[in-house]
Structure formats: C-alpha cells, structure tokens
CSV table of C-alpha atoms and ligand atoms in Angstrom, one decimal:
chain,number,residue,atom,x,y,z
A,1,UNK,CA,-3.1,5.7,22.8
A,2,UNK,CA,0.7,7.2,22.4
A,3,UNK,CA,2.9,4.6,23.3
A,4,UNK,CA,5.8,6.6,25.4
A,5,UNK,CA,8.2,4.3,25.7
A,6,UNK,CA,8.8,2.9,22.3
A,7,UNK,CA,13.0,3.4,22.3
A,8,UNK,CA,14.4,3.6,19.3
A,9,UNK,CA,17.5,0.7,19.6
A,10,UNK,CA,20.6,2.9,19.4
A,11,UNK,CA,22.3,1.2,16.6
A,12,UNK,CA,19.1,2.1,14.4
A,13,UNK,CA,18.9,5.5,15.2
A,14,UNK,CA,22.5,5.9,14.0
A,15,UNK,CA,22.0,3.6,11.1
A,16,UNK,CA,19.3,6.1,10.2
A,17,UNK,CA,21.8,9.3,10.9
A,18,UNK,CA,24.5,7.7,8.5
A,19,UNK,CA,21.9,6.1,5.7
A,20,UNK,CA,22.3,8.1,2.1
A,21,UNK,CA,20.0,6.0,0.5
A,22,UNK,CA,16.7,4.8,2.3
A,23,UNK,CA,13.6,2.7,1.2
A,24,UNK,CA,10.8,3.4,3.1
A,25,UNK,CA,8.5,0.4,2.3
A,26,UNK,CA,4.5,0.4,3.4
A,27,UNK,CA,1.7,-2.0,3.5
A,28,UNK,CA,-2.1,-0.8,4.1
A,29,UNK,CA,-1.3,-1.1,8.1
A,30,UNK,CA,0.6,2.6,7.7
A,31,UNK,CA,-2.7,3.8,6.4
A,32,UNK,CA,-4.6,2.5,9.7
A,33,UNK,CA,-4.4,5.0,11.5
A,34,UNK,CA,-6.2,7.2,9.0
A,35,UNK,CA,-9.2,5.0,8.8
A,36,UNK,CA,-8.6,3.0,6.1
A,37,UNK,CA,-9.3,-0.4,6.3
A,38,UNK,CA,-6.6,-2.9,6.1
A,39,UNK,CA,-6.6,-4.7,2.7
A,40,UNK,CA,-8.3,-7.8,4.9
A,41,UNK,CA,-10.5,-5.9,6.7
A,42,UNK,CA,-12.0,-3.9,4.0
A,43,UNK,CA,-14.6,-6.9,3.6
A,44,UNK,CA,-17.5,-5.7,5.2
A,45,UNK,CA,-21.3,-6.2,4.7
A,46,UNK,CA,-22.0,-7.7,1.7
A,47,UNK,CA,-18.1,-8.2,0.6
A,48,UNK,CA,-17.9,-10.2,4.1
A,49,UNK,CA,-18.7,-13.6,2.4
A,50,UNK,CA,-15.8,-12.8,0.2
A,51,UNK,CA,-11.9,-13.5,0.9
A,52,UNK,CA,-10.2,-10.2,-0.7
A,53,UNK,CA,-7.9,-12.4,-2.2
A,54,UNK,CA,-10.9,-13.8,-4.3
A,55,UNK,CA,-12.4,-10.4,-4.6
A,56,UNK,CA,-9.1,-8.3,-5.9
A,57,UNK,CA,-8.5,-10.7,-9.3
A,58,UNK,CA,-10.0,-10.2,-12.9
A,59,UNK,CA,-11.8,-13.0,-12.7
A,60,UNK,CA,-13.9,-11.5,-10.1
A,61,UNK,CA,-14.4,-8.6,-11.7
A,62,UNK,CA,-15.4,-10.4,-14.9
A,63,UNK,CA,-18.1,-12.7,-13.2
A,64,UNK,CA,-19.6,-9.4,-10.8
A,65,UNK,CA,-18.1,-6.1,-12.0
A,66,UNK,CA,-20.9,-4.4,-9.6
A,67,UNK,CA,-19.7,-6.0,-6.8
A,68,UNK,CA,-16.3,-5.4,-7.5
A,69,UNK,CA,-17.0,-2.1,-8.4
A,70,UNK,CA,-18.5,-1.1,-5.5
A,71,UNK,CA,-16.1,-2.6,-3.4
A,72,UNK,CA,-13.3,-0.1,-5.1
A,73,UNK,CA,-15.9,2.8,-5.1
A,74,UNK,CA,-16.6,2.6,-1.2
A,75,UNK,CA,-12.6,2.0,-0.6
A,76,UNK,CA,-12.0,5.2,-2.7
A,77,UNK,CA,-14.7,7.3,-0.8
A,78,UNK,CA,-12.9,6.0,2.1
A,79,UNK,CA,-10.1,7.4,0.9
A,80,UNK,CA,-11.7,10.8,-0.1
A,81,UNK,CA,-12.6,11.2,3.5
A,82,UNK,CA,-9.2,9.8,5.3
A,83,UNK,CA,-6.5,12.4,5.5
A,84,UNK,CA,-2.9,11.4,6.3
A,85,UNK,CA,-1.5,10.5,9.5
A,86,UNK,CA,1.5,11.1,11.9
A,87,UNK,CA,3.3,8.2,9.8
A,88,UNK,CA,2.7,9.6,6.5
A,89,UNK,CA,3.8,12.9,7.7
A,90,UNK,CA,6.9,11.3,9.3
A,91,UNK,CA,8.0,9.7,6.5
A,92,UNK,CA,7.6,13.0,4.3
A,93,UNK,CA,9.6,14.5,6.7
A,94,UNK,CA,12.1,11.8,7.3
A,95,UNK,CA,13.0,12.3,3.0
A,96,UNK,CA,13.6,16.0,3.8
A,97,UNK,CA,16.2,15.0,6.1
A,98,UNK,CA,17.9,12.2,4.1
A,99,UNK,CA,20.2,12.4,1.2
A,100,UNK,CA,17.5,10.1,-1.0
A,101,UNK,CA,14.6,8.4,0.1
A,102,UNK,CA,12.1,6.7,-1.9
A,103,UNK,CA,8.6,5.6,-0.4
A,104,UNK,CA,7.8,1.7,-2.3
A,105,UNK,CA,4.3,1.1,-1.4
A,106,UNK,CA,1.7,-1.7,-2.0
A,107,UNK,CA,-1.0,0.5,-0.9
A,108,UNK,CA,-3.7,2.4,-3.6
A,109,UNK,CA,-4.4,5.3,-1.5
A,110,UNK,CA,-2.9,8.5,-2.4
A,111,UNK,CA,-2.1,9.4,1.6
A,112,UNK,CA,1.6,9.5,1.4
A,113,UNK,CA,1.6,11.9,-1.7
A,114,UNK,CA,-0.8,14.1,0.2
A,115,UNK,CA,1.3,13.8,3.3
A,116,UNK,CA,3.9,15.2,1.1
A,117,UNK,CA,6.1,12.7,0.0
A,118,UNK,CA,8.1,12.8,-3.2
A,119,UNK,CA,9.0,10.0,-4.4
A,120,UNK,CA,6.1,7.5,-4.3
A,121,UNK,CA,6.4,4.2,-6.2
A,122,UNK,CA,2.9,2.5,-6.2
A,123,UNK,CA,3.6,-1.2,-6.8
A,124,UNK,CA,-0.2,-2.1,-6.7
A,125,UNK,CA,-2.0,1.0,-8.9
A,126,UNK,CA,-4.1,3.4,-7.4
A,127,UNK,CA,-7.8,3.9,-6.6
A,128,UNK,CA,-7.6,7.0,-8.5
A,129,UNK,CA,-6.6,5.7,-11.9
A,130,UNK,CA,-9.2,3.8,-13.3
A,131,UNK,CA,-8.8,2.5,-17.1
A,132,UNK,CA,-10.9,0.5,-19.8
A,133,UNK,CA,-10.9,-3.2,-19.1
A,134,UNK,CA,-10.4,-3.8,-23.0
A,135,UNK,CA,-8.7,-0.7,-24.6
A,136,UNK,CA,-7.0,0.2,-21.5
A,137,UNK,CA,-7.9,4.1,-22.2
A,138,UNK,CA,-7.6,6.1,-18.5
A,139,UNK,CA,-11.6,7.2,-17.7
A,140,UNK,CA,-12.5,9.7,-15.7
A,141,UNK,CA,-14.4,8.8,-12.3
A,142,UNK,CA,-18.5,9.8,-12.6
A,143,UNK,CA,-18.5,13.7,-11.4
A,144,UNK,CA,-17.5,14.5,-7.7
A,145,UNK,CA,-16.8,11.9,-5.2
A,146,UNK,CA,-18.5,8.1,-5.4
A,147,UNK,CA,-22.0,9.0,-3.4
A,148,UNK,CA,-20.9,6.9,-0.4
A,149,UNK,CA,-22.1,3.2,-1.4
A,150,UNK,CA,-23.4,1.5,1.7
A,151,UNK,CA,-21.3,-1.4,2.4
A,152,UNK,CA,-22.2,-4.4,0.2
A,153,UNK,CA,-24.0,-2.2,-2.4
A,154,UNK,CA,-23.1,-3.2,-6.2
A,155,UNK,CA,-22.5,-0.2,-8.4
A,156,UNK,CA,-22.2,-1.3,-11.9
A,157,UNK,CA,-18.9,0.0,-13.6
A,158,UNK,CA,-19.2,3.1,-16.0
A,159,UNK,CA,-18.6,2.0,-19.5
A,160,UNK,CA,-15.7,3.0,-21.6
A,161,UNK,CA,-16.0,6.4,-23.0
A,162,UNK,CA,-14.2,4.8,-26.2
A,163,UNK,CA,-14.8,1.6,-27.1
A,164,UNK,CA,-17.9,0.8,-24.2
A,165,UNK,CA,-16.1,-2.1,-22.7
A,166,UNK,CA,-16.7,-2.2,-18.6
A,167,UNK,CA,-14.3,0.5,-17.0
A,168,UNK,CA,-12.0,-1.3,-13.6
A,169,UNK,CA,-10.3,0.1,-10.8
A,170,UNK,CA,-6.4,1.3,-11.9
A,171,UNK,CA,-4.8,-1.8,-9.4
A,172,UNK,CA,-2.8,-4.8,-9.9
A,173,UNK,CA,-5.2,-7.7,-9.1
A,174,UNK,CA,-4.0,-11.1,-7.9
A,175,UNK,CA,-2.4,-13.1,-10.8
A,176,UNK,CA,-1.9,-9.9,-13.0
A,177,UNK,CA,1.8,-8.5,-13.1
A,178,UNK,CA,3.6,-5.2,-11.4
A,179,UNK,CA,3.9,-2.4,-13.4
A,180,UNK,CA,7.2,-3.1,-14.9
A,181,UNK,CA,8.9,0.5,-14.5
A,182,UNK,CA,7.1,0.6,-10.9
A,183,UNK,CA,8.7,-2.9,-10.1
A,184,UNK,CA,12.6,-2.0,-11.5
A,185,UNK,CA,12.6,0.7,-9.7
A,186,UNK,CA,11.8,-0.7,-6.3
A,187,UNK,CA,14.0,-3.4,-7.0
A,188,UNK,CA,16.9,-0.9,-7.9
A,189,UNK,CA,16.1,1.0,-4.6
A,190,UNK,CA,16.2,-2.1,-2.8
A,191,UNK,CA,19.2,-3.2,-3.9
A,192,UNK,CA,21.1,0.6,-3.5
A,193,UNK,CA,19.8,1.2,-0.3
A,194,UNK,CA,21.2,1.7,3.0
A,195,UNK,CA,18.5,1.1,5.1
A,196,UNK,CA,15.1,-0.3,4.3
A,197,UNK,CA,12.2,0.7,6.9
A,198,UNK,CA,9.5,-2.0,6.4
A,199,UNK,CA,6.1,-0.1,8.0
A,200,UNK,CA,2.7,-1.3,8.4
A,201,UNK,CA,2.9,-4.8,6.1
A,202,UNK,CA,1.8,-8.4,6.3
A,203,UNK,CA,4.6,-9.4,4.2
A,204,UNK,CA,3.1,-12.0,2.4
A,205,UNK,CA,2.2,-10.7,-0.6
A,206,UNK,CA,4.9,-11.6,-3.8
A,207,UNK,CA,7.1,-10.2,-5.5
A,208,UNK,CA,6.2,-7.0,-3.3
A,209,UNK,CA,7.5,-8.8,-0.6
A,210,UNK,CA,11.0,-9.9,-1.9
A,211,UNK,CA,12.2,-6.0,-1.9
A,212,UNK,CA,13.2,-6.7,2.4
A,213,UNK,CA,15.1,-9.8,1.5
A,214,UNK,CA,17.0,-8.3,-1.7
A,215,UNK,CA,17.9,-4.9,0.5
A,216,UNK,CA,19.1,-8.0,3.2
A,217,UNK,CA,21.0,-9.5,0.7
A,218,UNK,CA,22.8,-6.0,-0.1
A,219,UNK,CA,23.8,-5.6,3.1
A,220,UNK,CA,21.5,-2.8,4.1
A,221,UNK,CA,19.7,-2.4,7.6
A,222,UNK,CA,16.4,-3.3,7.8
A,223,UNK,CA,14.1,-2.6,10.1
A,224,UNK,CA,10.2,-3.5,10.8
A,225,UNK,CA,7.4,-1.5,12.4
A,226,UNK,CA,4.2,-3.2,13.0
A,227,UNK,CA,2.3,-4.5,15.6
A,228,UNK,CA,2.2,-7.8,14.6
A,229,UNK,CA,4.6,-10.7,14.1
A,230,UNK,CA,4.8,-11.4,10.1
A,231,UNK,CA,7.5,-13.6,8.2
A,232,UNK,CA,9.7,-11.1,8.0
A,233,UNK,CA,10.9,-11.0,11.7
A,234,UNK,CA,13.3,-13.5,11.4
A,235,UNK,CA,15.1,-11.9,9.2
A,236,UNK,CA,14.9,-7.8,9.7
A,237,UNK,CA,17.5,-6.4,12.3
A,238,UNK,CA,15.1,-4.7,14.1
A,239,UNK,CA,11.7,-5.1,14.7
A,240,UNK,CA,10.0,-2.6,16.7
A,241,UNK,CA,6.1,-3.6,17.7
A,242,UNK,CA,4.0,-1.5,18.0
A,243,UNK,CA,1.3,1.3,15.7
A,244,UNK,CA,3.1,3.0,12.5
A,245,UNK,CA,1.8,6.7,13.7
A,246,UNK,CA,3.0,6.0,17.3
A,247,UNK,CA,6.3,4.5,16.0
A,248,UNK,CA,7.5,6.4,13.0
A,249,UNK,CA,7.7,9.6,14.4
A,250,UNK,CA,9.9,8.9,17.0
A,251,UNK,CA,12.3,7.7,14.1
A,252,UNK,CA,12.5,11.6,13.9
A,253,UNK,CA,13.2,12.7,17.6
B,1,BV8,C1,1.9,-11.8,-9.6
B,1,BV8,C2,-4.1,-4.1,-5.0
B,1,BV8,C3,2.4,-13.1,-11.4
B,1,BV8,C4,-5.5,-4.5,-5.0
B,1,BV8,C5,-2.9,-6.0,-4.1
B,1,BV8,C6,-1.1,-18.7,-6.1
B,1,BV8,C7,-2.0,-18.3,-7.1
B,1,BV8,C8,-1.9,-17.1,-7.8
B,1,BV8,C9,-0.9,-16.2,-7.4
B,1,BV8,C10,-0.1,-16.5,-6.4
B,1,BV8,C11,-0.1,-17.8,-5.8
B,1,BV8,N1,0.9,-17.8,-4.8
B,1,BV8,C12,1.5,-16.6,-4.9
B,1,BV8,C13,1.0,-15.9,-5.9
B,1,BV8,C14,1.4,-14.5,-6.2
B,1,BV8,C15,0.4,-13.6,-5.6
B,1,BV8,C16,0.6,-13.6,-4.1
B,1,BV8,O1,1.6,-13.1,-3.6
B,1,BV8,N2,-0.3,-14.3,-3.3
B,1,BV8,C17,-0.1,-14.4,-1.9
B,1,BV8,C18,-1.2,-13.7,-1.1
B,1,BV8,C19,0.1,-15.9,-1.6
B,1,BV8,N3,0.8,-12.3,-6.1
B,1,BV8,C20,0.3,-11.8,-7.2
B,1,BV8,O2,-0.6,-12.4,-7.8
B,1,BV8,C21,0.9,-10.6,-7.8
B,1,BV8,N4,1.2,-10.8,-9.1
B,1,BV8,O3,2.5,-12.5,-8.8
B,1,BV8,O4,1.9,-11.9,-10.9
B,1,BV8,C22,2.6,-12.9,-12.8
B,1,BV8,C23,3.9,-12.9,-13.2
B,1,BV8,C24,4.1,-12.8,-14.6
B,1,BV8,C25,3.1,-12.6,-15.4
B,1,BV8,C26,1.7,-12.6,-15.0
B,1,BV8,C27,1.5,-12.7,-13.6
B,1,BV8,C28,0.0,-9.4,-7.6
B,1,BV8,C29,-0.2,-9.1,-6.2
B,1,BV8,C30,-0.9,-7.7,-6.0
B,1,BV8,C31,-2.3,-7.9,-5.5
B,1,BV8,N5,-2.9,-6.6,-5.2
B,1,BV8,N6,-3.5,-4.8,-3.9
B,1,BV8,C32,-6.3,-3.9,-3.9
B,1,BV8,O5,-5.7,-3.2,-3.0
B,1,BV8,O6,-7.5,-4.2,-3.8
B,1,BV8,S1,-2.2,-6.8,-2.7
B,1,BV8,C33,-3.1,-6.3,-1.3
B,1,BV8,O7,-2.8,-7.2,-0.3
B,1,BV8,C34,-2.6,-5.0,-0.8
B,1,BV8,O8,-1.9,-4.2,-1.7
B,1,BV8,C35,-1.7,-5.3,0.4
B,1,BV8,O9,-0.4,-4.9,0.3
B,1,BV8,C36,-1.7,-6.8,0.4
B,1,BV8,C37,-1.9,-7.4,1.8
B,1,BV8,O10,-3.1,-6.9,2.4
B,1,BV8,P1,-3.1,-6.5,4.0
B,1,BV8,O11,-2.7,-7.6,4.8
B,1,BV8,O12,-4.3,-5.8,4.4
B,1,BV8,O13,-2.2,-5.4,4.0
B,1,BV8,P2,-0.8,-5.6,4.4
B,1,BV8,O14,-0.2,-6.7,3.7
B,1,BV8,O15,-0.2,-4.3,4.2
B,1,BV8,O16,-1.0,-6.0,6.0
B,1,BV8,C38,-1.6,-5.1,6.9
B,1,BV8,C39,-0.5,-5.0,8.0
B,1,BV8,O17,-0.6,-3.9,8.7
B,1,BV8,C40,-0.6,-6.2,9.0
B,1,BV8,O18,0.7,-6.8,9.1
B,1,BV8,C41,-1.0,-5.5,10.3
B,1,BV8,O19,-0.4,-6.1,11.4
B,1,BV8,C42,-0.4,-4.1,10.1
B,1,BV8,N7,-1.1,-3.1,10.8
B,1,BV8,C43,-2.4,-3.0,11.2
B,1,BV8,N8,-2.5,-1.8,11.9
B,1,BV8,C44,-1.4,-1.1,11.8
B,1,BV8,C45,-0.4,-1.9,11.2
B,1,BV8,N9,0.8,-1.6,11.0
B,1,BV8,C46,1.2,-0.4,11.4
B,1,BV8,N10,0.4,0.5,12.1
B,1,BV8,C47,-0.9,0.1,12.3
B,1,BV8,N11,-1.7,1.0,13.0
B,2,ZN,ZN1,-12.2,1.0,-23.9
C-alpha cells in the first residue's frame, strides 16, 4: 500500500540537491519488496530450527554442506525469480542524477545491478559467485537455474571441478573477513561522502555497520529509511519510517 504522505524533511531534500558525493548503503530490507526474504526470515521449513547466524558460518557448512547448500540454492532461485523493485530502480536513478554515487551493500542478490546501478560494492559476496572451499577456484553453478529445492531440502554441494573439495556459496560467513578491496572502498566512500542514505538495514551486523558512524564522523548527512527502529536512530539526522520502495522514490520527486 503506497504510503502518500511520506514528506521528504526539507533540509534532506536539499542536502540531497547539493550532495557531490553520495553512499547509498542497503541491507536485505531494500530487497523486500521484491520477495526476497530478509536475511532472518529466510529460515523456513527445515532451516526454521536454525538461527541464520548459526547457519551462514563455515562451521556450518563443514558439519552439513547439504543443508547449507540448499539453503543458498533455494535463496539463489529466489533470486532468479525476484526482479528489482521501485527502490532499486530509484537508486539507479538517483546516481544518474548525482555527481558520484556508489551503492555499499551487505546484500548477495544481484537486484541493484539489474536495476541498473553502477557502482555496486558487495561487502557480503554474492549468490552468484560460488568458489572451491579448498582451492578457492570460481565453479560454475550445475546447468540452468537450481530446480527450485522445497524449503528444508539438502542438496549436497557439487564438487570442485579441480581439486574435488566441496564447492560453497561466494559470501562472507560469520567470523570470516570482508573482502579487503570491497571493504576500503566503502570505507573511502564513507568517509568522502556527503550524504549517506542508510536503506532497508538492521544495522547490527560489524564492520558493515560502522560505514553510518564513519560518514557521521566526516560530517556528512545521514539519513535512514526503514520501517523499523534499529541502533542507528540515535545517531542518523533523519530517519524516515516507513517501506524502501514506497520511500526511496519520493527521494526523486
Ligand atoms: C568479521 C552474507 C572478523 C551471508 C552476512 C561474536 C562472534 C563472532 C563474530 C562476531 C561476534 N560479535 C560480532 C561479531 C562480528 C560479526 C557480527 O557482526 N555479528 C553480529 C550479528 C553480532 N561479523 C562478522 O563475523 C563479519 N566478519 O567480523 O570478521 C574477522 C576479522 C579479521 C579476521 C577474521 C575475521 C562478517 C559478517 C558478514 C556475515 N554475512 N551475509 C548470507 O547472506 O547468507 S550478514 C547478513 O546479515 C546479511 O548480509 C545482512 O546484511 C545481515 C543482517 O540480516 P537481516 O537483518 O535480514 O538484514 P538486514 O540487516 O539488512 O535487516 C533487514 C532490515 O530490513 C530490518 O531492519 C527490517 O526492518 C528492514 N526491512 C524489512 N522490510 C523492509 C525493510 N526495509 C525497507 N523496506 C522494506 N520493505
Ligand atoms: Zn578446489
């Protein structure tokens, strides 16, 4: 349901009509919208007597690769389905109408390149880059899309085409680190910017979470769109509640 009267506080609006450099910086709640389960609700059917948190770390994948497997392999023919939404497209817009924009996100769907951004950092990896657990060599997904596991089904991991070793999904589990060029350059942006739009995140995940509070300690605006309180509202300038693909647009008008 279109929220009508979501006004965009004057002093954003012009902050956003003066910014040269913005971050955009998104959390799964900007791919909502497009179906795609927020990184805590993506535990359904058999996965639902897992905590993500547990689930998304190599030691899970180690002690039951098919059930981590399949977890990644039903998120990615998620994915496959899901098409961008009016955020995505808002924010692929909003870069064509700013000096530089860069979109930081911690999500591993590929929506905001399809939606046409440019500039997409991926602090987390991507569903569509999966490597050897030993060697590291990139592998190829099976032919075609995943045949759509039923929730909870275990798919046991292809093996490496190289050296045979179990192939895992191409993200940054919990405990392992950013990738370092993904993480500099967020921080570089964060640090440059002018105004940082924080859309569609819980703000609790680290170091992701630090980029609000170093583009804060730059001096730059920032501003929060979500439709829930998170740790960061103390702290943004502006925090505007509310869906990303109602809210985002409007950042537009
Ligand atoms: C690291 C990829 C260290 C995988 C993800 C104790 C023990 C061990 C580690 C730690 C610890 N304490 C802290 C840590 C560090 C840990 C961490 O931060 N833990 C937290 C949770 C306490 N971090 C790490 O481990 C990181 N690595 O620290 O390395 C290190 C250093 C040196 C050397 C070696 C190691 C790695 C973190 C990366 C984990 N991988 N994703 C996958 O996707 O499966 S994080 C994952 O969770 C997602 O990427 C997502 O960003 C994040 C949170 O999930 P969600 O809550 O679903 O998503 P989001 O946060 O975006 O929230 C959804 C939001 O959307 C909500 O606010 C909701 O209100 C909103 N929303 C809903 N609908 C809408 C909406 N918004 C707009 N519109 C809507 N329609
Ligand atoms: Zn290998």
């Amino acid at each position: 349901m279109k929220n009508p009267h979501h006004d965009i506080p004057a002093t954003l609006a012009s902050a956003l009509q003066e910014a040269r450099r913005v971050v955009v910086f998104t959390g799964a709640g900007v791919s909502a919208e497009s179906g795609i389960a927020t990184f805590r609700d993506a535990l359904t059917g058999l996965w639902s007597r897992f905590d993500a948190q547990a689930l998304a770390t190599p030691e899970a994948f180690r002690s039951h690769p098919d059930i981590v497997w399949g977890w990644y392999e039903w998120r990615r023919a998620q994915v496959l389905r899901a098409a961008p939404n009016a955020a995505h497209r808002a924010i692929a817009e909003l870069e064509r109408r700013v000096p530089e924009l860069i979109v930081v996100t911690q999500n591993v769907d590929d929506l905001h390149e399809r939606a046409g951004s440019a500039h997409v950092v991926h602090l987390h990896g991507s569903l569509h880059a999966p490597r050897c657990s030993s060697c590291g060599t990139p592998q190829p997904f099976p032919e075609g899309a995943p045949s759509e596991p039923e929730e909870g089904r275990r798919i046991a991991p292809p093996a490496c085409a190289r050296c045979g070793a179990p192939v895992r999904p191409g993200v940054v589990w919990f405990g392992e680190s950013l990738p370092a060029d993904a993480w500099n350059t967020a921080i570089r942006a964060a640090e440059r910017c002018d105004l940082l739009l924080s859309i569609g995140t819980s703000a609790l995940v680290y170091p992701a979470a630090e980029l609000p509070q170093r583009a804060l300690a730059a001096g730059a605006v920032v501003a929060q769109i979500n439709p829930a309180a998170t740790p960061l509202d103390a702290r943004a300038h502006h925090n505007l509640r509310g869906a990303a693909a109602d809210i985002v647009p409007e950042l537009l008008a």
